[in-house]
Coordinates of C-alpha atoms and ligand atoms in Angstrom, one line a residue:
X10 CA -7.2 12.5 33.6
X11 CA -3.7 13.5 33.7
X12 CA -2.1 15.5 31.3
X13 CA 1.9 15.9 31.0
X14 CA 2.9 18.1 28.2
X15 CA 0.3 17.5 25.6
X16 CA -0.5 14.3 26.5
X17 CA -3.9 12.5 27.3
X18 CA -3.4 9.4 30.0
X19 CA -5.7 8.0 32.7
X20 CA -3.7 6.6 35.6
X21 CA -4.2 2.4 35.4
X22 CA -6.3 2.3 38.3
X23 CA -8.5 4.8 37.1
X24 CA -8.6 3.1 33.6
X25 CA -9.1 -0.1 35.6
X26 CA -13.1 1.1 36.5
X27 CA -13.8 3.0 33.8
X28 CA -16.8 1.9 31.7
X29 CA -16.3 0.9 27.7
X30 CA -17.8 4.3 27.0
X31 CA -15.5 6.3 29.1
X32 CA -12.4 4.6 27.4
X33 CA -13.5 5.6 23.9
X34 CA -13.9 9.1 25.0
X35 CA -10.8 9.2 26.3
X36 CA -9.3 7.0 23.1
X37 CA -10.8 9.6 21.3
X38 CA -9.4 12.6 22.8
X39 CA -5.8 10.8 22.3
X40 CA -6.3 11.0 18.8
X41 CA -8.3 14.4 18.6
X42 CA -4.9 14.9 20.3
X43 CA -2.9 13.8 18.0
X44 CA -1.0 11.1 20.3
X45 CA 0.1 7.5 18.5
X46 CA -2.0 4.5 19.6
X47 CA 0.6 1.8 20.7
X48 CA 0.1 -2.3 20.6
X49 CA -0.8 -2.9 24.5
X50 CA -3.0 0.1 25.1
X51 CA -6.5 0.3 24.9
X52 CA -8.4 0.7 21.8
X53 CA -11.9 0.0 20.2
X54 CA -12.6 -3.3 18.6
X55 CA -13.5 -1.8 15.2
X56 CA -10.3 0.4 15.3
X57 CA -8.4 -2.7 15.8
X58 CA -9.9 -4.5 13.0
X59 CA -10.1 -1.5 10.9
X60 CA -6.1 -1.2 11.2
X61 CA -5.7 -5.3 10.4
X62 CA -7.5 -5.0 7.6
X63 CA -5.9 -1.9 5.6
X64 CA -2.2 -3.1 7.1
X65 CA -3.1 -7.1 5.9
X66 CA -4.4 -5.3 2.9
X67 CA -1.2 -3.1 2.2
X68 CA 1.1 -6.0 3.2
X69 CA -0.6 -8.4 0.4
X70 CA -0.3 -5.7 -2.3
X71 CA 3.8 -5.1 -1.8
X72 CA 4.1 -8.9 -1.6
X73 CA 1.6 -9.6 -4.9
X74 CA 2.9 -6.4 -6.3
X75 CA 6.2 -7.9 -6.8
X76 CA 4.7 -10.1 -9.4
X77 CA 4.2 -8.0 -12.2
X78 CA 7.8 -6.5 -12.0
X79 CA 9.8 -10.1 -10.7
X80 CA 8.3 -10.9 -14.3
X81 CA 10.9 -8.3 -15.8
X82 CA 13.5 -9.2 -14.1
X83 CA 15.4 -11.5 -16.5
X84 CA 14.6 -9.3 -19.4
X85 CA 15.5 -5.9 -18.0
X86 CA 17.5 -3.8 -20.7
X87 CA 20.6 -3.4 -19.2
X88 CA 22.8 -5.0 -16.3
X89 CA 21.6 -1.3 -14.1
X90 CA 18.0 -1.5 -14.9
X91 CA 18.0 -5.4 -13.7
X92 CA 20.1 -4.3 -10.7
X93 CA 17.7 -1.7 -10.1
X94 CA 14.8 -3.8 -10.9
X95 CA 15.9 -6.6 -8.7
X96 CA 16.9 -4.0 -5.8
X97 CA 13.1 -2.7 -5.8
X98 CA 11.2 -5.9 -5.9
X99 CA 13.7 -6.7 -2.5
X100 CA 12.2 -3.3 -1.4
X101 CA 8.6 -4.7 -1.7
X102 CA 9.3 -7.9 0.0
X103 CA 10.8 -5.6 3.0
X104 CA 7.3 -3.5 3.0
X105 CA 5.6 -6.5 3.3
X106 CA 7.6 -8.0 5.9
X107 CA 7.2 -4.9 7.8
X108 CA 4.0 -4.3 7.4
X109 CA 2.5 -8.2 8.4
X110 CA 4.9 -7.0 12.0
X111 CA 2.7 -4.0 12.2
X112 CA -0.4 -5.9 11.5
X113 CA 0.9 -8.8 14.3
X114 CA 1.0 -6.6 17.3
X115 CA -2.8 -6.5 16.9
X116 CA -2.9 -9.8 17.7
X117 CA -3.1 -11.4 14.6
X118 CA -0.3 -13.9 13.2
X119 CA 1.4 -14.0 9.7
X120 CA -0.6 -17.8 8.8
X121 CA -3.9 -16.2 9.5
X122 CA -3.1 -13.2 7.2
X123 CA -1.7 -15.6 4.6
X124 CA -4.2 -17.8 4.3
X125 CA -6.6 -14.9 4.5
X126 CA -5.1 -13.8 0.9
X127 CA -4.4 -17.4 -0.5
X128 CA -8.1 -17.8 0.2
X129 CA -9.0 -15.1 -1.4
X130 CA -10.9 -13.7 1.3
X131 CA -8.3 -10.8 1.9
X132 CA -8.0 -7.9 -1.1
X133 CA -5.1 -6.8 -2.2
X134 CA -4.4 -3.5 -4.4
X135 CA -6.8 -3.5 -7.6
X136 CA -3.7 -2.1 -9.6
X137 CA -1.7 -5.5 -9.6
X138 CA -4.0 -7.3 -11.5
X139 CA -3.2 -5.8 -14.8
X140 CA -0.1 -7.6 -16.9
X141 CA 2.9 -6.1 -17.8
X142 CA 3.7 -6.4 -21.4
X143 CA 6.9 -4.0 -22.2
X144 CA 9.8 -2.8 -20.7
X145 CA 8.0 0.6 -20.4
X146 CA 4.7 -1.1 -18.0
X147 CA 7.8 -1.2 -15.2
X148 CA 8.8 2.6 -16.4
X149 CA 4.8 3.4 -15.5
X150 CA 4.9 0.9 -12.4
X151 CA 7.4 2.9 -10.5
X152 CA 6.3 6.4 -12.0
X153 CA 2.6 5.9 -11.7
X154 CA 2.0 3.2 -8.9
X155 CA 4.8 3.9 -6.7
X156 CA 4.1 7.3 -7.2
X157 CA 0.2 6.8 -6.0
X158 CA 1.3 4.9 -3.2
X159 CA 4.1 7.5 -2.2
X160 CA 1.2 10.0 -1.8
X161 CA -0.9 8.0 -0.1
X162 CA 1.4 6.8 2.2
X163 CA 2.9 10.2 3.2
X164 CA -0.8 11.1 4.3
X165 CA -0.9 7.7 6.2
X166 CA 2.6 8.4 7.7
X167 CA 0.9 11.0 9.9
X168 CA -1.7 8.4 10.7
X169 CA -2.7 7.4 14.5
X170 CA -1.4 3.7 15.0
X171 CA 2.3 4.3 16.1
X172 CA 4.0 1.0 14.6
X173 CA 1.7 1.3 10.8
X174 CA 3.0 5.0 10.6
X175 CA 6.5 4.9 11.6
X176 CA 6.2 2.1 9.2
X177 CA 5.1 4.0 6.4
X178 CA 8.2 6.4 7.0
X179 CA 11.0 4.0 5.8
X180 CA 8.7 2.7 3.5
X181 CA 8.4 6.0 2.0
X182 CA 11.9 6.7 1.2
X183 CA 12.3 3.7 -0.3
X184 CA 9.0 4.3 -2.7
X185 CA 10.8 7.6 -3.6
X186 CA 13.7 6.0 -5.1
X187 CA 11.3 3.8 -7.2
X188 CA 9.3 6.3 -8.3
X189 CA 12.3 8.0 -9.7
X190 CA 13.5 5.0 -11.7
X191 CA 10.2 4.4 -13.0
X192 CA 9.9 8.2 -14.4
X193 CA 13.9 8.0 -15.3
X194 CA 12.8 4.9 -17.7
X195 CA 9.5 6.5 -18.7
X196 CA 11.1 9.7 -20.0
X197 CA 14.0 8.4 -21.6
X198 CA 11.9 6.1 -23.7
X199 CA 9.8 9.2 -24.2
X200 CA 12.8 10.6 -25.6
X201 CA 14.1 8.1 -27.8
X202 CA 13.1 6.7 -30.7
X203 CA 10.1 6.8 -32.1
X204 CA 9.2 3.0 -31.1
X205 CA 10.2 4.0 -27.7
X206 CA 7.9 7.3 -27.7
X207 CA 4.9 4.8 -28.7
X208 CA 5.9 2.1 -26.2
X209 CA 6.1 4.6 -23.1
X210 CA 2.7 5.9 -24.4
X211 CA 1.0 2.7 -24.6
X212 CA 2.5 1.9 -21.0
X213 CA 0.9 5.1 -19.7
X214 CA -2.7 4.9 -21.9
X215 CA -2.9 1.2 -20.2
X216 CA -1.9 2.4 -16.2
X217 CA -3.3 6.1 -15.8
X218 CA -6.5 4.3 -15.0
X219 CA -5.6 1.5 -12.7
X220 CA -3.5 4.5 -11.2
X221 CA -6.0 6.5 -10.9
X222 CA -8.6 3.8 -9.1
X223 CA -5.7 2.7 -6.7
X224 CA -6.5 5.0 -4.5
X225 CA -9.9 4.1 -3.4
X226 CA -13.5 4.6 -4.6
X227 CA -14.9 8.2 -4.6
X228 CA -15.6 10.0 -1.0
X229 CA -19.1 9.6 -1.4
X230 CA -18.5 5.6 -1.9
X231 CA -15.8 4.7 0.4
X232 CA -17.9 2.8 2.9
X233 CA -14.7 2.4 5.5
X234 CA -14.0 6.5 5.3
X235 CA -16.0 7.1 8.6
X236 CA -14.8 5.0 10.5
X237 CA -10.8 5.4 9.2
X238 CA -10.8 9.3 9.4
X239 CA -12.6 10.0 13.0
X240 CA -9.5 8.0 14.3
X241 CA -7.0 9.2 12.2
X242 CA -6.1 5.5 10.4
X243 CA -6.5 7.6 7.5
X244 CA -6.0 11.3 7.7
X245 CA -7.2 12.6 4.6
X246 CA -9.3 11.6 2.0
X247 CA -9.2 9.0 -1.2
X248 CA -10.3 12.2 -3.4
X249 CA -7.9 14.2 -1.3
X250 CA -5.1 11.6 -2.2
X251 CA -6.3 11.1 -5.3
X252 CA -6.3 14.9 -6.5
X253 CA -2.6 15.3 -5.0
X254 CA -1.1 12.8 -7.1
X255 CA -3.0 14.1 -10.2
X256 CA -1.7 17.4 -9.2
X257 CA 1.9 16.0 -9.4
X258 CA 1.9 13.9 -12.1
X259 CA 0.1 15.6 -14.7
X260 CA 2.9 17.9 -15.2
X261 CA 5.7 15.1 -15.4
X262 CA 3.9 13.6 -18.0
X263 CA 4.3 16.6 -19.8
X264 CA 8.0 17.4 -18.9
X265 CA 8.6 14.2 -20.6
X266 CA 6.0 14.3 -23.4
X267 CA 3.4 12.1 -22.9
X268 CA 0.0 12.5 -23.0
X269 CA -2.1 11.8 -20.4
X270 CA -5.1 9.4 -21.9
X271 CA -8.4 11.5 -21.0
X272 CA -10.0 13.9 -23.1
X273 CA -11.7 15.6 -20.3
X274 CA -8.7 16.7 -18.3
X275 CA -7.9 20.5 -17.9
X276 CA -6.3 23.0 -15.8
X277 CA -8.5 25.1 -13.6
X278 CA -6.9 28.3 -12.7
X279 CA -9.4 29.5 -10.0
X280 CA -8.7 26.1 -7.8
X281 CA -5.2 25.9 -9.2
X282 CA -5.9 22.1 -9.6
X283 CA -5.9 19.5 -12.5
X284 CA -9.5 18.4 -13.2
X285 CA -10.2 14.8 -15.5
X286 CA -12.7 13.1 -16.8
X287 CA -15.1 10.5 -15.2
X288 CA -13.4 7.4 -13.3
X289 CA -14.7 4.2 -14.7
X290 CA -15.6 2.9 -11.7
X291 CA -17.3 -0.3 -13.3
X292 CA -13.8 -1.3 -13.9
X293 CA -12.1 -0.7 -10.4
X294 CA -14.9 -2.7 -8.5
X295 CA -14.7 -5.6 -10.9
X296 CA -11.2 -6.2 -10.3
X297 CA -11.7 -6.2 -7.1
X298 CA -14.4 -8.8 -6.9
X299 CA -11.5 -11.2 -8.7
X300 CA -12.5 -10.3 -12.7
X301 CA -9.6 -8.2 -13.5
X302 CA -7.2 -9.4 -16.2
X303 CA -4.7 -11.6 -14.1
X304 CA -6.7 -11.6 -10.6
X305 CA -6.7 -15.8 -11.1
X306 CA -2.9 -15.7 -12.1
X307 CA -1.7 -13.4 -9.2
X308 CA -3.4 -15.5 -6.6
X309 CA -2.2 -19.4 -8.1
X310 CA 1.3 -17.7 -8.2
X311 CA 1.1 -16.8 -4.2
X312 CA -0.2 -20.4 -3.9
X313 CA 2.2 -22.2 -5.9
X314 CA 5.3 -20.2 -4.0
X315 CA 3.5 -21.0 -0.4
X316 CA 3.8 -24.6 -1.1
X317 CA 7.1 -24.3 -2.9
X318 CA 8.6 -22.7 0.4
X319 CA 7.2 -25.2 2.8
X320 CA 10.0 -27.6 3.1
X321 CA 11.8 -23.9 3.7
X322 CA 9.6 -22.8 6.6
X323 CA 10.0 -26.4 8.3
X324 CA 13.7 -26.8 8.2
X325 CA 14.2 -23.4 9.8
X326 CA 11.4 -24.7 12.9
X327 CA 13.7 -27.6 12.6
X328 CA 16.7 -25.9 13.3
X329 CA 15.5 -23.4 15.9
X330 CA 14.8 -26.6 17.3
X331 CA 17.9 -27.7 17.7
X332 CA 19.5 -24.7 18.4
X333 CA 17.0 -24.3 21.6
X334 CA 18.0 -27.6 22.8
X335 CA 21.6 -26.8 22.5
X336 CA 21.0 -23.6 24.5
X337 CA 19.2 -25.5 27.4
X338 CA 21.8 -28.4 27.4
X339 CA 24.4 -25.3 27.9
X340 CA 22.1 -23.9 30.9
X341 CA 21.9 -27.1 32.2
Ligands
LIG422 N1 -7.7 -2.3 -4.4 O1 -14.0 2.3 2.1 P1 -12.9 2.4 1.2 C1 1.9 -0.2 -3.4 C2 -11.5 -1.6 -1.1 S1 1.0 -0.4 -2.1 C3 -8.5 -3.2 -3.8 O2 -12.5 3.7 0.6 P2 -10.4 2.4 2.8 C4 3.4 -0.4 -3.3 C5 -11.4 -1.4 0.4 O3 -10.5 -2.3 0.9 C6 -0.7 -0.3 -2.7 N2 -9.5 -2.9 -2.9 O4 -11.6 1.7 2.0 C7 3.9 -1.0 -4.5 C8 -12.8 -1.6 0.8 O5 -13.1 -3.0 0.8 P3 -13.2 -3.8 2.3 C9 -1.6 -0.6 -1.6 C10 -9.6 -1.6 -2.7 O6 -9.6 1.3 3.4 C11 4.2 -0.3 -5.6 C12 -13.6 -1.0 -0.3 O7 -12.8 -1.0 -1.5 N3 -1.7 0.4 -0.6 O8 1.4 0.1 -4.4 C13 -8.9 -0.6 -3.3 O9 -11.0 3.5 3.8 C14 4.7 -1.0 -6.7 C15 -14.1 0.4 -0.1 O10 -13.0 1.3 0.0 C16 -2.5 0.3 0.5 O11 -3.0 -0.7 0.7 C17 -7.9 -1.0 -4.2 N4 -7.1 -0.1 -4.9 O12 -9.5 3.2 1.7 C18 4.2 -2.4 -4.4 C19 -2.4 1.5 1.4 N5 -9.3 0.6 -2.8 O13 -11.8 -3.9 2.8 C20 4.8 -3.1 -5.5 C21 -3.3 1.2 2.6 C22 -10.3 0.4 -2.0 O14 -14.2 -3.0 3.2 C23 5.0 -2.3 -6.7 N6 -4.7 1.3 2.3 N7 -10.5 -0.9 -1.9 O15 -13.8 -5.1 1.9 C24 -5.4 2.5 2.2 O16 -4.8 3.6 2.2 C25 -6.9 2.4 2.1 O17 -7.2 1.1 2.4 C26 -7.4 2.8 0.7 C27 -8.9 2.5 0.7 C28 -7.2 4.2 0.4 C29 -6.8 1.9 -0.4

C-alpha cells in the first residue's frame, strides 16, 4: 500500500491482482481515512447504488419541489417576493441539474433516472406532497424545508463521494439564502396584522410535521443507515439531523412569535437540547407509498411537462446535429 501524506493508494498493478475482498478493505480504509471516492476508481457495488439512489432521490425532490412554490409565482405579494420567488425555484432546477451530473458519473443516464421517477418507481422527498394554500406555506417552505435540507446537507457536504459532496457545498449556500427569505416572510407576517399572525401560524401548524419527517425515519427504522454511515454517504444520523434542526429552529419560531404545534415539546437543560412529542410516523410512510395529499398531482405534473418539452429535447439533438456536421465538413 502506499501512502503519500495521508493518503491510502495501491499502485495499479498491485490493485490489478487483488481479490474483491482486498479492494473493499482497502476502499474501506480510504474512507475510515477520510479520502473522497472519485467516479473511475474502485468501489463496491452496493456503495454505488446506495449513492444513485439518495443522489436520483435528492435530484427528483429539488426538481418536484419546485412545484409547490412555481404554484406562487404569479401571485407573490409584491414585484421582490416574485423576483425572489422566481430566483429560488431557478435555484432548485440548478440542484437538480447538478445533482442528476453527480448521479451520472456512476454510470447511470439522466432518461433512466427520469423515467425511474415518472414511473413512480423512484421516491422523492415526502415533504412535497403537501399543497400550498397561502402566501405564508412559501414563508414555511424556505424557513422550514430549506432549513431541514440546509442541515442535512451540510452533514452530507462532509460526505465520502467527491462529486455528491462538493455538490452539496454550492448547493448549500444557495439553500441559505432561501431559508432566509422564507423566515424574512414568516416573521413579518408574524408581525403584522392579526390575519397575518393567523395565516403564518396556520402555515407553520400544517409544515412542522412534514418538516419534521423529511428527514428520515427514526435511527432504529432507517433500513439504509448501515450501509450509508460505514462509508460515509451519510455521516451522521437522521435523529442526529433531525435534533440539529429542531435545535435551531425552535428558537426562531419564537423570535418571531409563533408557536410551534406540539404540546409535548420542552427544553431540557441537562442535554441542552429541544425535546417534542411523538413523530407520527403513520403519516410519513403513507406519503411515501404515494397516499399523501398531492402525491398523484406532483407526479402527472412531471409527466405532463416531460411530454410538453419533447419537441424541445429533439430540436436541440437536431441541431447538435447539424452543428457536428458543419464541424466535420470544416475538418474535412
Ligand atoms: N421522503 O433508510 P432510510 C430539498 C425513504 S431536498 C421520501 O433512513 P437513507 C431542497 C428512503 O429513501 C430534500 N422517502 O434512508 C428543496 C428509504 O427508502 P428506499 C431531499 C424517504 O437514505 C427545498 C426509506 O425511506 N433531500 O428539500 C424520506 O439512509 C425547497 C428508509 O429511509 C435529500 O434527498 C423522505 N423524506 O436516509 C427543494 C437528501 N426519508 O430508498 C425545493 C439526500 C427517507 O430504501 C424546495 N437524502 N425516505 O426505498 C438523504 O439525506 C437520505 O436519503 C435521507 C434518508 C436522510 C432522506
Amino acid at each position: 500500500m502506499l501512502k503519500v501524506g495521508n493518503t491510502v493508494n495501491f499502485t495499479p498493478l498491485i490493485y490489478a491482482i487483488m481479490t474483491t475482498e482486498e479492494r473493499e478493505i482497502e476502499f474501506q480504509a480510504k474512507i475510515d481515512n477520510g479520502q473522497k471516492i472519485e467516479p473511475k476508481e474502485w468501489m463496491p457495488e452496493n456503495y454505488r447504488k446506495q449513492l444513485i439512489r439518495m443522489i436520483s432521490q435528492h435530484a427528483h425532490s429539488e426538481i418536484v419541489g419546485m412545484l409547490p412554490e412555481g404554484n406562487w409565482i404569479s401571485r407573490a405579494p409584491s414585484l421582490r417576493r416574485k423576483a425572489v420567488l422566481l430566483a429560488k425555484v431557478q435555484d432548485e432546477a440548478g440542484h437538480g441539474l447538478y445533482l442528476y451530473s453527480a448521479a451520472e458519473t456512476l454510470g447511470i443516464d439522466r432518461q433512466t433516472l427520469t423515467d425511474q421517477l415518472l414511473t413512480g418507481k423512484a421516491k422523492y422527498s415526502s415533504i412535497f406532497n403537501y399543497p400550498t394554500l397561502s402566501w405564508a406555506d412559501i414563508g414555511a417552505i424556505g424557513w422550514l424545508v430549506d432549513g431541514a435540507a440546509i442541515v442535512n446537507q451540510t452533514m452530507l457536504a462532509r460526505g465520502s463521494y467527491g462529486p455528491y459532496s462538493r455538490a452539496m457545498v454550492r448547493i448549500c449556500k444557495e439553500e441559505s439564502f432561501h431559508n432566509r427569505q422564507g423566515y424574512e416572510i414568516m416573521y413579518e407576517l408574524a408581525n403584522g396584522t392579526e390575519a397575518q399572525k393567523q395565516m403564518a401560524q396556520d402555515a407553520l401548524n400544517r409544515w412542522w410535521g412534514p418538516s419534521i419527517q423529511m428527514l428520515g425515519p427514526s435511527d432504529a427504522a432507517s433500513i439504509n443507515s448501515s450501509e450509508t454511515m460505514k462509508w460515509n454517504i451519510k455521516v451522521e444520523s437522521n435523529d442526529v439531523v433531525r435534533q440539529r434542526f429542531i435545535d435551531r429552529t425552535v428558537p426562531q419560531a419564537i423570535a418571531a412569535g409563533l408557536t410551534i404545534p406540539d404540546p409535548d415539546l420542552k427544553y431540557n437543560d441537562e442535554t441542552e437540547h429541544w425535546e417534542i412529542g411523538p413523530v407520527d410516523w403513520d403519516e410519513f410512510y403513507r406519503v411515501i407509498k404515494g397516499h399523501g395529499p398531492c402525491n398523484k398531482k406532483r407526479l402527472s405534473d412531471r409527466q405532463r411537462a416531460e411530454k410538453e418539452g419533447e419537441w424541445v429535447r429533439e430540436a436541440a439533438i437536431a441541431y447538435a446535429e447539424k452543428q457536428n456536421k458543419k464541424m466535420n465538413s470544416i475538418a474535412a
